[in-house]
Amino acid sequence: MTAPATQHALSASVGAFIDELARSGVQHFCVCPGSRSTPLALTIARQPGVRLWMHIDERSAGFFALGLAKTLREPVALVCTSGTAAANFLPAVVEASYARVPLVVLTADRPHELRDVGAPQTIDQIDLFGKHARWFVDMAEPDAAPDLLRYTRTVAARAVAAARRGPAGPVHVNCPFREPLLPDPALAAKAAEARPGGQPYVAVSAGPRALDPALAAALAGELASAERGLIVCGAQDDPALPAALARLAEALGFPLLADPLSGARGLPEHALVVDSYDAFLRDAAFAERNAPQLVLRFGAMPVAKPLLQYIQRHPGCRQIVVDGDAGWNEPTLLASQIVHADARLLCEALLAALPADHAPPTTALEWARTWQAAQQRSRAAIDGYMRQVGELFEGKVFAELRELLPDGALLYAGNSMPIRDLDTFFAGGRGVRLLGNRGANGIDGVVSSALGAAAAGAGPTVLVIGDLSFYHDSNGLLAARQHGLDATIILLNNDGGGIFSFLPQAAEPEHFEALFGTPHGLDFAPLAAMYGARYTRVDSWEAFRAAVSAGVGSHGLHIVEVPTERARNVALHREIWPRVAAAVAPALD
């Protein structure tokens, strides 16, 4: 094929492909620089109606796209050149796979004759992400023939559809290009104009999984007769599910144990929502005496380990797990039944199947009152302790944020200790959206994920992150300056891996610091200055409140460093649990 013919085929094919992605709902493209990806990058830059987010670092770009897609609840595309650039997407692809976040990953590649022959910047990109990709296709090389252009548009539509459902997650489209790599903008635009009206070439539709009426009736009857039932909701992204869960909980007299990433903590206070179970389920007396008869669980497994241990303590309890995406969110290995149905529709079907005159049994109402009392007493104990703590304490950061953040704010929590402290100390949460990376639970990419969330424009964005995680993704800070993003990062700096001080490894003093504590001694002020962030290192709660309020209320990137000490942080946490146990004790009578 001559160079003009190659350029014509390239322009028509890539123009049709990017146009079809946009028609299928991809409005955001995170692009990394490179030569082989030139056809994709230039066509995206010229595509009307889409937003291009340029990133230098592929690893950070991947997590930025993940945070953006998670916040928007829509597929976001990632683009890179050939070689190890594509491999740097892997951590974000893994997180997206386990967290069920839709990404469309486009990797440029050499043409087939240059593979496996020692050509530079060429690796085997076939199935590069393995089973972490919901779907993989190695595209045919660009061709302007009508049937190949139909193929190109079909692949684009199918990729977006595969990313959205079954369950949602990343798809990988590998795109081989031969030189010349510069597409003709007129030819690319002509390919888009060949499909007038803005409609996709293939409109892919999928309905939610509805529960079989007979199964709904049987399940409703079982739930209605349960005297000690619980509804547990872990991380999930359906904004309509929490209200449906609250209605079902009220109808059955079941307490609703709401993970911070479930969206259910923002429900009105009169609902049967329990958000302090992480604290009071540590009390062996409460956990032993309040054995559940039935647990109906939605979403991912919750963050709180005491809840997992509570379920494991009572292996005879019937556990029903609902997963609308035909997945298997069940690490306890104790489930009696897995129901593959849309969670919200299942709640509505169960409510409809209950008798019109149904009322929870008296014993169920007494059970619910026990949990409500434990909730209120433990929350009062925690709040009372927070008022007494004058020193900087990582847990109190979240208690303070509960009062500082305005309605419409988005709070992103890093992994290890921040997400756990969010769970315990950030009560309620009405008006504040809570997010975190709980697919693979890694500390990598959290800065970029939060900045991706900020790019969605959902409201004031605050990230709480540990120092190791912050350091690990410090490259991601460039996105804030490059794209003019507004975000406040609260950096909990205990000079190392604070979570290990809570674990049995802390009993190995000879090697603990070198292997687990990993102190770094870094001064983060110059790093903040390098990226143009406003940096404040606080030494009091008054300074903390002022710095956070200033960040949330103004533009740009703000970094608020909260220095803490690991051993002291452990001690302060452990002072709380006996207070909670003492407060909950009357609920056992």
Coordinates of C-alpha atoms in Angstrom, one line a residue:
M1 CA 0.0 0.0 0.0
T2 CA 1.4 3.4 -1.0
A3 CA 1.9 6.2 1.6
P4 CA -1.1 8.2 0.4
A5 CA -3.2 5.1 0.5
T6 CA -2.0 4.2 4.0
Q7 CA -2.8 7.7 5.2
H8 CA -6.3 7.5 3.6
A9 CA -7.0 4.2 5.3
L10 CA -5.6 5.5 8.6
S11 CA -7.6 8.7 8.5
A12 CA -10.9 7.0 7.6
S13 CA -10.5 4.1 10.1
V14 CA -9.4 6.1 13.1
G15 CA -11.8 8.8 12.4
A16 CA -14.7 6.3 12.3
F17 CA -13.4 4.6 15.5
I18 CA -13.1 7.7 17.6
D19 CA -16.4 9.1 16.3
E20 CA -18.2 5.9 17.2
L21 CA -16.7 5.9 20.7
A22 CA -18.1 9.4 21.2
R23 CA -21.5 8.4 19.8
S24 CA -21.5 5.4 22.2
G25 CA -21.1 7.7 25.2
V26 CA -17.3 8.2 25.7
Q27 CA -16.9 11.9 26.4
H28 CA -13.5 11.9 28.2
F29 CA -10.2 10.7 26.8
C30 CA -7.0 10.6 29.0
V31 CA -4.1 10.6 26.5
C32 CA -0.4 10.1 27.1
P33 CA 2.2 11.3 24.6
G34 CA 3.9 9.0 22.1
S35 CA 4.6 8.6 18.4
R36 CA 2.8 5.4 17.6
S37 CA -0.5 6.7 19.2
T38 CA -0.4 9.8 17.0
P39 CA -3.4 8.8 14.9
L40 CA -5.5 8.3 18.0
A41 CA -4.3 11.5 19.8
L42 CA -4.8 13.8 16.9
T43 CA -8.2 12.4 16.0
I44 CA -9.3 12.8 19.6
A45 CA -8.0 16.3 19.8
R46 CA -10.1 17.2 16.7
Q47 CA -13.2 15.3 17.7
P48 CA -16.0 17.8 18.6
G49 CA -17.9 17.4 21.8
V50 CA -15.2 15.4 23.8
R51 CA -12.7 16.4 26.5
L52 CA -9.1 15.5 26.1
W53 CA -7.0 15.2 29.4
M54 CA -3.3 15.1 28.6
H55 CA -1.0 13.2 31.0
I56 CA 2.7 12.6 30.9
D57 CA 2.8 9.6 33.3
E58 CA 0.8 6.5 32.1
R59 CA 0.4 5.1 35.6
S60 CA -1.1 8.3 36.9
A61 CA -3.2 8.7 33.8
G62 CA -4.7 5.3 34.4
F63 CA -5.8 6.2 37.9
F64 CA -7.0 9.7 36.8
A65 CA -9.3 8.0 34.3
L66 CA -10.5 5.6 36.9
G67 CA -11.4 8.4 39.4
L68 CA -13.1 10.3 36.6
A69 CA -15.1 7.2 35.4
K70 CA -16.0 6.3 39.0
T71 CA -17.4 9.7 39.7
L72 CA -19.2 10.1 36.5
R73 CA -20.4 6.5 36.4
E74 CA -19.6 6.5 32.7
P75 CA -16.8 4.9 30.6
V76 CA -13.6 6.9 30.1
A77 CA -11.0 6.1 27.5
L78 CA -7.2 5.8 28.1
V79 CA -4.7 6.2 25.2
C80 CA -1.0 5.4 25.1
T81 CA 1.8 4.5 22.7
S82 CA 3.3 1.1 22.2
G83 CA 5.7 -0.7 24.5
T84 CA 6.1 -0.4 28.2
A85 CA 3.8 2.6 28.2
A86 CA 0.8 0.2 28.0
A87 CA 2.2 -1.9 30.8
N88 CA 2.1 1.1 33.1
F89 CA -1.7 1.1 32.8
L90 CA -1.9 -2.3 34.6
P91 CA -2.4 -1.2 38.2
A92 CA -5.3 1.0 37.2
V93 CA -6.8 -1.7 35.0
V94 CA -6.6 -4.1 37.9
E95 CA -8.3 -1.7 40.3
A96 CA -11.0 -0.9 37.6
S97 CA -11.6 -4.6 37.1
Y98 CA -12.1 -5.4 40.8
A99 CA -14.0 -2.2 41.5
R100 CA -16.1 -2.6 38.4
V101 CA -15.3 0.8 36.9
P102 CA -15.7 1.2 33.1
L103 CA -12.6 2.0 31.2
V104 CA -11.8 1.7 27.5
V105 CA -8.1 1.2 27.1
L106 CA -6.6 2.0 23.7
T107 CA -3.0 0.9 23.2
A108 CA -1.2 1.7 20.0
D109 CA 1.0 -1.0 18.5
R110 CA 3.4 -1.8 15.7
P111 CA 1.9 -3.5 12.6
H112 CA 2.0 -7.3 12.6
E113 CA 5.2 -7.7 10.6
L114 CA 7.1 -5.7 13.2
R115 CA 6.1 -7.8 16.2
D116 CA 8.5 -10.3 17.7
V117 CA 11.3 -9.4 15.4
G118 CA 13.3 -7.0 17.6
A119 CA 11.6 -3.8 16.5
P120 CA 12.2 -0.9 19.0
Q121 CA 9.5 0.0 21.5
T122 CA 7.6 -3.2 20.7
I123 CA 6.4 -5.7 23.2
D124 CA 3.7 -8.4 23.1
Q125 CA 0.6 -6.5 23.8
I126 CA -1.9 -9.3 23.0
D127 CA -4.0 -9.9 26.1
L128 CA -1.6 -7.7 28.0
F129 CA -4.0 -7.2 30.9
G130 CA -5.1 -10.9 30.9
K131 CA -8.4 -11.7 32.7
H132 CA -8.5 -8.2 34.2
A133 CA -9.9 -6.9 30.9
R134 CA -13.6 -7.7 30.3
W135 CA -12.9 -7.9 26.6
F136 CA -9.8 -7.8 24.4
V137 CA -9.5 -7.2 20.6
D138 CA -6.5 -6.8 18.5
M139 CA -7.8 -4.5 15.8
A140 CA -7.4 -5.1 12.1
E141 CA -5.0 -2.7 10.6
P142 CA -6.7 0.5 9.2
D143 CA -8.6 0.0 6.0
A144 CA -11.0 2.4 4.3
A145 CA -13.1 -0.4 2.7
P146 CA -16.8 0.0 3.7
D147 CA -17.0 -3.4 5.4
L148 CA -13.8 -2.7 7.4
L149 CA -15.2 0.7 8.5
R150 CA -18.4 -1.1 9.6
Y151 CA -16.1 -3.5 11.5
T152 CA -14.3 -0.5 13.1
R153 CA -17.5 1.1 14.3
T154 CA -18.9 -2.2 15.6
V155 CA -15.7 -2.8 17.7
A156 CA -16.0 0.7 19.2
A157 CA -19.6 0.3 20.1
R158 CA -19.0 -3.2 21.5
A159 CA -16.1 -2.0 23.6
V160 CA -18.1 0.7 25.3
A161 CA -21.0 -1.7 25.9
A162 CA -18.6 -4.3 27.4
A163 CA -17.1 -1.7 29.7
R164 CA -20.5 -0.8 31.0
R165 CA -22.0 -4.1 31.9
G166 CA -21.4 -7.7 32.7
P167 CA -20.0 -6.6 35.2
A168 CA -18.6 -3.2 34.4
G169 CA -14.8 -2.9 34.1
P170 CA -12.0 -2.2 31.7
V171 CA -11.8 -3.4 28.0
H172 CA -8.6 -3.4 26.0
V173 CA -8.5 -2.5 22.3
N174 CA -5.0 -2.9 20.7
C175 CA -4.5 -0.7 17.7
P176 CA -1.8 -1.5 15.2
F177 CA -0.6 1.4 13.0
R178 CA 2.0 1.6 10.2
E179 CA 3.7 4.7 9.1
P180 CA 2.9 7.4 8.0
L181 CA 1.1 8.1 11.3
L182 CA -0.4 11.5 10.6
P183 CA -4.1 11.3 9.7
D184 CA -5.6 13.7 7.3
P185 CA -8.1 15.8 9.3
A186 CA -10.4 16.3 6.4
L187 CA -10.6 12.6 5.7
A188 CA -11.1 11.8 9.4
A189 CA -13.9 14.4 9.6
K190 CA -15.5 12.9 6.5
A191 CA -15.6 9.5 8.2
A192 CA -17.5 11.0 11.0
E193 CA -19.9 12.8 8.7
A194 CA -20.7 9.5 7.0
R195 CA -22.9 8.8 10.1
P196 CA -25.2 11.9 10.4
G197 CA -27.5 12.5 13.3
G198 CA -25.2 11.6 16.1
Q199 CA -26.6 8.1 16.6
P200 CA -24.2 5.2 17.1
Y201 CA -23.7 2.6 14.4
V202 CA -24.7 -0.1 16.8
A203 CA -26.9 0.9 19.7
V204 CA -26.3 -1.7 22.5
S205 CA -29.1 -1.9 25.1
A206 CA -29.2 -3.9 28.3
G207 CA -31.9 -4.1 30.9
P208 CA -31.4 -4.8 34.6
R209 CA -31.7 -8.3 35.9
A210 CA -35.1 -8.6 37.5
L211 CA -35.9 -11.2 40.2
D212 CA -38.1 -14.1 39.2
P213 CA -41.6 -13.4 40.8
A214 CA -41.7 -16.9 42.4
L215 CA -38.2 -16.4 43.9
A216 CA -39.2 -12.9 45.1
A217 CA -42.3 -14.3 46.9
A218 CA -40.3 -17.1 48.5
L219 CA -37.5 -14.8 49.6
A220 CA -39.9 -12.2 50.9
G221 CA -41.7 -14.8 53.0
E222 CA -38.4 -16.0 54.5
L223 CA -37.3 -12.4 55.3
A224 CA -40.7 -11.5 56.8
S225 CA -40.5 -14.3 59.3
A226 CA -36.9 -13.6 60.4
E227 CA -36.6 -12.3 64.0
R228 CA -33.0 -11.3 63.9
G229 CA -32.2 -10.1 60.4
L230 CA -29.5 -7.7 59.1
I231 CA -29.1 -5.9 55.8
V232 CA -25.5 -5.2 55.0
C233 CA -24.4 -2.9 52.2
G234 CA -20.9 -2.5 51.0
A235 CA -19.4 -0.3 48.3
Q236 CA -21.7 0.1 45.3
D237 CA -22.5 2.9 42.8
D238 CA -26.3 2.9 42.3
P239 CA -27.5 6.2 43.8
A240 CA -31.0 4.9 43.9
L241 CA -30.2 1.8 45.9
P242 CA -29.8 3.3 49.4
A243 CA -33.4 4.6 49.6
A244 CA -34.7 1.2 48.4
L245 CA -32.6 -0.5 51.1
A246 CA -34.0 1.9 53.8
R247 CA -37.6 1.1 52.8
L248 CA -36.9 -2.7 52.9
A249 CA -35.1 -2.3 56.3
E250 CA -38.1 -0.5 57.7
A251 CA -40.6 -3.0 56.4
L252 CA -38.7 -5.9 57.8
G253 CA -37.3 -4.4 61.0
F254 CA -33.8 -5.1 59.9
P255 CA -30.9 -2.8 60.9
L256 CA -29.1 -1.5 57.8
L257 CA -25.3 -1.7 58.3
A258 CA -23.9 0.8 55.8
D259 CA -20.3 0.8 54.6
P260 CA -19.0 4.3 54.0
L261 CA -18.8 3.6 50.3
S262 CA -22.4 2.3 50.1
G263 CA -24.0 5.6 49.7
A264 CA -26.5 4.7 52.5
R265 CA -24.9 6.7 55.2
G266 CA -26.5 9.8 53.8
L267 CA -30.0 8.6 54.5
P268 CA -32.2 10.5 57.0
E269 CA -31.4 9.8 60.6
H270 CA -34.8 8.1 61.3
A271 CA -33.9 5.2 59.0
L272 CA -32.5 2.0 60.6
V273 CA -29.0 2.9 59.4
V274 CA -26.1 1.8 61.6
D275 CA -22.7 3.3 60.8
S276 CA -20.7 2.7 64.0
Y277 CA -20.7 -1.1 63.9
D278 CA -16.9 -1.1 63.2
A279 CA -16.5 0.2 66.8
F280 CA -19.1 -1.8 68.8
L281 CA -18.7 -5.1 67.0
R282 CA -15.2 -5.2 68.4
D283 CA -16.9 -5.8 71.8
A284 CA -16.9 -9.6 72.1
A285 CA -19.9 -9.6 74.5
F286 CA -22.1 -7.7 72.0
A287 CA -20.9 -9.8 69.0
E288 CA -21.5 -13.0 70.9
R289 CA -24.9 -12.2 72.4
N290 CA -26.4 -10.7 69.3
A291 CA -26.3 -13.6 66.8
P292 CA -28.0 -12.9 63.5
Q293 CA -30.5 -15.4 62.1
L294 CA -30.3 -14.0 58.5
V295 CA -28.0 -11.5 56.7
L296 CA -29.0 -10.0 53.4
R297 CA -25.9 -8.5 51.8
F298 CA -25.5 -6.1 48.9
G299 CA -22.4 -4.6 47.2
A300 CA -18.8 -5.4 48.0
M301 CA -17.6 -6.8 51.3
P302 CA -17.5 -3.8 53.7
V303 CA -14.3 -2.2 54.9
A304 CA -14.7 -3.1 58.6
K305 CA -12.9 -6.2 59.6
P306 CA -15.0 -6.5 62.9
L307 CA -18.0 -7.0 60.7
L308 CA -16.4 -9.8 58.7
Q309 CA -15.3 -11.4 62.0
Y310 CA -18.8 -11.1 63.4
I311 CA -20.2 -12.9 60.4
Q312 CA -17.6 -15.6 60.7
R313 CA -18.3 -15.9 64.4
H314 CA -21.9 -17.1 63.5
P315 CA -21.3 -19.5 60.6
G316 CA -24.8 -21.0 61.1
C317 CA -26.4 -17.7 60.1
R318 CA -28.1 -17.8 56.7
Q319 CA -26.4 -15.3 54.4
I320 CA -27.9 -14.2 51.1
V321 CA -25.6 -12.2 48.8
V322 CA -27.1 -10.1 46.1
D323 CA -24.9 -9.3 43.1
G324 CA -26.6 -7.8 40.0
D325 CA -23.6 -8.1 37.8
A326 CA -23.3 -11.9 38.0
G327 CA -20.1 -11.5 40.1
W328 CA -19.1 -13.3 43.3
N329 CA -18.6 -10.7 46.1
E330 CA -18.5 -13.3 48.8
P331 CA -15.1 -13.7 50.7
T332 CA -16.7 -15.2 53.8
L333 CA -17.3 -18.5 52.1
L334 CA -20.4 -18.8 54.3
A335 CA -23.2 -17.6 51.9
S336 CA -26.2 -19.9 51.6
Q337 CA -27.5 -18.2 48.5
I338 CA -26.2 -15.9 45.7
V339 CA -28.9 -13.9 43.9
H340 CA -27.9 -12.4 40.6
A341 CA -30.5 -9.6 40.2
D342 CA -30.5 -5.9 40.1
A343 CA -30.3 -4.8 43.8
R344 CA -32.7 -2.0 43.6
L345 CA -35.3 -4.0 41.6
L346 CA -34.9 -6.8 44.1
C347 CA -35.7 -4.5 47.0
E348 CA -38.8 -3.3 45.2
A349 CA -39.9 -6.8 44.3
L350 CA -39.5 -8.0 47.9
L351 CA -41.5 -5.0 49.2
A352 CA -44.2 -5.7 46.6
A353 CA -44.3 -9.4 47.6
L354 CA -44.8 -8.7 51.3
P355 CA -48.4 -9.0 52.5
A356 CA -50.3 -5.6 52.6
D357 CA -50.8 -5.9 56.3
H358 CA -47.2 -7.1 57.1
A359 CA -45.6 -5.7 60.2
P360 CA -42.2 -6.9 61.6
P361 CA -42.5 -9.4 64.5
T362 CA -42.2 -7.9 68.0
T363 CA -38.9 -9.8 68.4
A364 CA -37.6 -8.2 65.2
L365 CA -38.4 -4.8 66.5
E366 CA -36.7 -5.5 69.8
W367 CA -33.7 -6.8 67.8
A368 CA -33.6 -3.5 65.8
R369 CA -33.9 -1.4 69.0
T370 CA -30.8 -3.2 70.4
W371 CA -28.8 -2.3 67.3
Q372 CA -30.1 1.3 67.3
A373 CA -29.2 1.6 71.0
A374 CA -25.7 0.3 70.3
Q375 CA -25.4 2.7 67.4
Q376 CA -26.4 5.7 69.4
R377 CA -24.3 4.8 72.5
S378 CA -21.2 4.0 70.6
R379 CA -21.5 7.1 68.5
A380 CA -21.9 9.2 71.6
A381 CA -18.8 7.6 73.2
I382 CA -16.7 8.2 70.1
D383 CA -17.9 11.8 69.8
G384 CA -17.2 12.4 73.5
Y385 CA -13.7 11.1 73.1
M386 CA -13.1 13.2 70.1
R387 CA -14.0 16.3 72.0
Q388 CA -11.4 15.4 74.7
V389 CA -8.5 14.8 72.2
G390 CA -6.5 18.0 71.9
E391 CA -3.5 16.6 70.0
L392 CA -3.4 15.9 66.3
F393 CA -5.0 12.5 65.8
E394 CA -5.6 10.8 62.5
G395 CA -9.1 9.5 63.5
K396 CA -10.2 13.0 64.6
V397 CA -9.4 14.3 61.1
F398 CA -12.6 12.6 59.9
A399 CA -14.7 13.8 62.8
E400 CA -13.6 17.3 62.0
L401 CA -14.3 16.9 58.3
R402 CA -17.9 15.9 59.1
E403 CA -18.4 19.4 60.4
L404 CA -16.2 21.2 57.9
L405 CA -17.3 19.9 54.5
P406 CA -20.3 21.6 52.8
D407 CA -23.2 19.8 51.1
G408 CA -22.1 18.6 47.6
A409 CA -18.5 17.9 48.6
L410 CA -16.7 14.8 47.6
L411 CA -14.4 13.1 50.1
Y412 CA -11.9 10.6 48.7
A413 CA -10.2 8.3 51.3
G414 CA -6.9 6.6 50.8
N415 CA -6.3 3.0 51.6
S416 CA -4.7 1.5 54.7
M417 CA -5.7 3.6 57.7
P418 CA -7.6 6.6 56.1
I419 CA -10.5 4.4 54.7
R420 CA -10.7 2.6 58.1
D421 CA -10.8 5.9 60.0
L422 CA -13.4 7.2 57.6
D423 CA -15.5 4.1 58.4
T424 CA -15.2 4.7 62.2
F425 CA -15.1 8.4 62.7
F426 CA -17.1 10.1 59.8
A427 CA -20.6 9.7 61.1
G428 CA -23.6 10.2 58.9
G429 CA -22.5 11.9 55.7
R430 CA -25.6 13.5 54.3
G431 CA -24.7 15.7 51.4
V432 CA -21.1 14.4 51.1
R433 CA -20.2 11.8 48.6
L434 CA -17.6 9.3 49.8
L435 CA -15.3 7.5 47.4
G436 CA -12.2 5.2 47.6
N437 CA -10.3 2.6 45.7
R438 CA -11.6 -0.6 47.2
G439 CA -11.3 -2.9 44.3
A440 CA -7.7 -4.2 44.9
N441 CA -7.3 -1.9 48.0
G442 CA -3.8 -0.7 46.9
I443 CA -2.1 2.5 48.1
D444 CA -1.0 3.3 44.5
G445 CA -2.7 5.8 42.3
V446 CA -4.9 7.4 44.9
V447 CA -3.8 11.0 44.3
S448 CA -4.5 10.6 40.6
S449 CA -7.9 8.9 41.3
A450 CA -9.0 11.8 43.5
L451 CA -7.9 14.4 41.0
G452 CA -9.9 12.5 38.3
A453 CA -12.9 12.7 40.6
A454 CA -12.2 16.5 41.0
A455 CA -12.1 16.7 37.1
A456 CA -15.7 15.4 37.0
G457 CA -16.7 18.7 38.6
A458 CA -19.0 17.0 41.2
G459 CA -18.2 19.6 43.9
P460 CA -15.4 20.5 46.3
T461 CA -13.0 17.6 46.4
V462 CA -11.0 16.6 49.5
L463 CA -8.6 13.7 49.6
V464 CA -7.3 12.2 52.9
I465 CA -4.2 10.1 52.3
G466 CA -1.3 8.7 54.1
D467 CA 2.3 9.8 53.5
L468 CA 3.5 6.6 51.7
S469 CA 0.5 6.6 49.4
F470 CA 1.0 10.3 48.7
Y471 CA 4.7 9.8 47.9
H472 CA 3.8 6.7 45.7
D473 CA 1.7 8.8 43.4
S474 CA 3.3 12.2 43.7
N475 CA 3.6 12.4 39.9
G476 CA -0.1 12.6 39.8
L477 CA 0.0 16.1 41.3
L478 CA 0.9 17.5 37.9
A479 CA -2.6 17.0 36.7
A480 CA -4.0 19.6 39.1
R481 CA -1.7 22.3 37.7
Q482 CA -2.0 21.1 34.1
H483 CA -5.8 21.1 34.1
G484 CA -6.5 23.8 36.6
L485 CA -8.2 21.5 39.1
D486 CA -9.5 22.5 42.5
A487 CA -8.7 20.0 45.3
T488 CA -7.7 19.9 48.9
I489 CA -5.3 17.0 50.0
I490 CA -5.1 16.3 53.7
L491 CA -1.7 14.5 54.1
L492 CA -1.5 12.3 57.2
N493 CA 2.2 12.1 57.7
N494 CA 3.3 9.6 60.3
D495 CA 6.6 9.0 58.5
G496 CA 5.9 5.5 57.3
G497 CA 3.4 2.7 57.1
G498 CA 1.1 3.4 60.0
I499 CA -1.2 0.5 59.6
F500 CA 1.5 -2.0 60.3
S501 CA 1.7 -0.7 63.9
F502 CA -1.7 -2.2 64.4
L503 CA -0.7 -5.6 63.1
P504 CA 1.2 -8.5 64.6
Q505 CA 4.3 -7.4 62.7
A506 CA 4.7 -4.7 65.3
A507 CA 5.8 -7.4 67.8
E508 CA 9.1 -7.8 65.8
P509 CA 11.1 -4.8 67.0
E510 CA 14.4 -5.9 65.5
H511 CA 13.2 -5.6 61.9
F512 CA 9.9 -3.8 62.2
E513 CA 11.0 -0.3 61.2
A514 CA 13.1 -1.5 58.2
L515 CA 10.6 -3.9 56.8
F516 CA 7.2 -2.5 57.8
G517 CA 7.4 0.9 59.4
T518 CA 9.6 2.2 56.5
P519 CA 10.3 5.7 57.7
H520 CA 11.3 8.1 54.9
G521 CA 12.0 11.4 56.6
L522 CA 10.7 13.4 53.6
D523 CA 9.9 17.1 53.6
F524 CA 6.8 17.4 51.4
A525 CA 6.9 21.2 51.2
P526 CA 9.3 21.4 48.3
L527 CA 7.2 18.9 46.4
A528 CA 4.1 21.0 46.9
A529 CA 6.0 24.0 45.7
M530 CA 7.2 22.2 42.6
Y531 CA 3.6 21.6 41.6
G532 CA 2.3 25.0 42.5
A533 CA 0.2 23.8 45.4
R534 CA -0.6 25.9 48.5
Y535 CA 1.0 24.0 51.4
T536 CA 0.2 24.2 55.1
R537 CA 1.7 22.1 57.9
V538 CA -0.7 22.4 60.8
D539 CA 0.1 22.1 64.5
S540 CA -3.3 22.5 66.0
W541 CA -7.0 21.8 65.3
E542 CA -7.6 25.5 64.9
A543 CA -4.9 25.6 62.2
F544 CA -6.4 22.5 60.6
R545 CA -9.9 23.9 60.4
A546 CA -8.6 27.2 58.9
A547 CA -6.5 25.4 56.3
V548 CA -9.2 23.0 55.2
S549 CA -11.8 25.7 55.0
A550 CA -9.4 27.9 52.9
G551 CA -8.8 25.0 50.6
V552 CA -12.4 24.0 50.1
G553 CA -13.5 27.6 49.7
S554 CA -10.9 28.6 47.0
H555 CA -9.4 27.5 43.7
G556 CA -6.3 25.5 43.0
L557 CA -4.5 22.7 44.8
H558 CA -4.1 22.9 48.5
I559 CA -2.1 20.4 50.6
V560 CA -2.7 20.3 54.4
E561 CA -0.1 18.2 56.2
V562 CA -1.1 16.7 59.5
P563 CA 2.0 15.4 61.3
T564 CA 1.3 12.4 63.6
E565 CA 3.3 9.7 65.4
R566 CA 2.6 6.1 64.7
A567 CA 2.8 4.6 68.1
R568 CA 0.8 7.4 69.6
N569 CA -1.8 6.9 66.9
V570 CA -2.2 3.3 67.9
A571 CA -2.6 4.2 71.5
L572 CA -5.3 6.8 70.8
H573 CA -7.3 4.3 68.7
R574 CA -7.0 1.7 71.4
E575 CA -8.2 4.0 74.1
I576 CA -11.6 4.3 72.3
W577 CA -12.6 0.7 72.1
P578 CA -13.1 0.1 75.9
R579 CA -15.1 3.3 76.1
V580 CA -17.4 2.0 73.3
A581 CA -17.8 -1.4 75.0
A582 CA -18.7 0.3 78.3
A583 CA -21.2 2.5 76.5
V584 CA -22.8 -0.4 74.7
A585 CA -23.1 -2.7 77.7
P586 CA -26.5 -1.4 78.8
A587 CA -27.9 -2.4 75.4
L588 CA -27.1 -6.0 76.3
D589 CA -29.5 -6.0 79.2

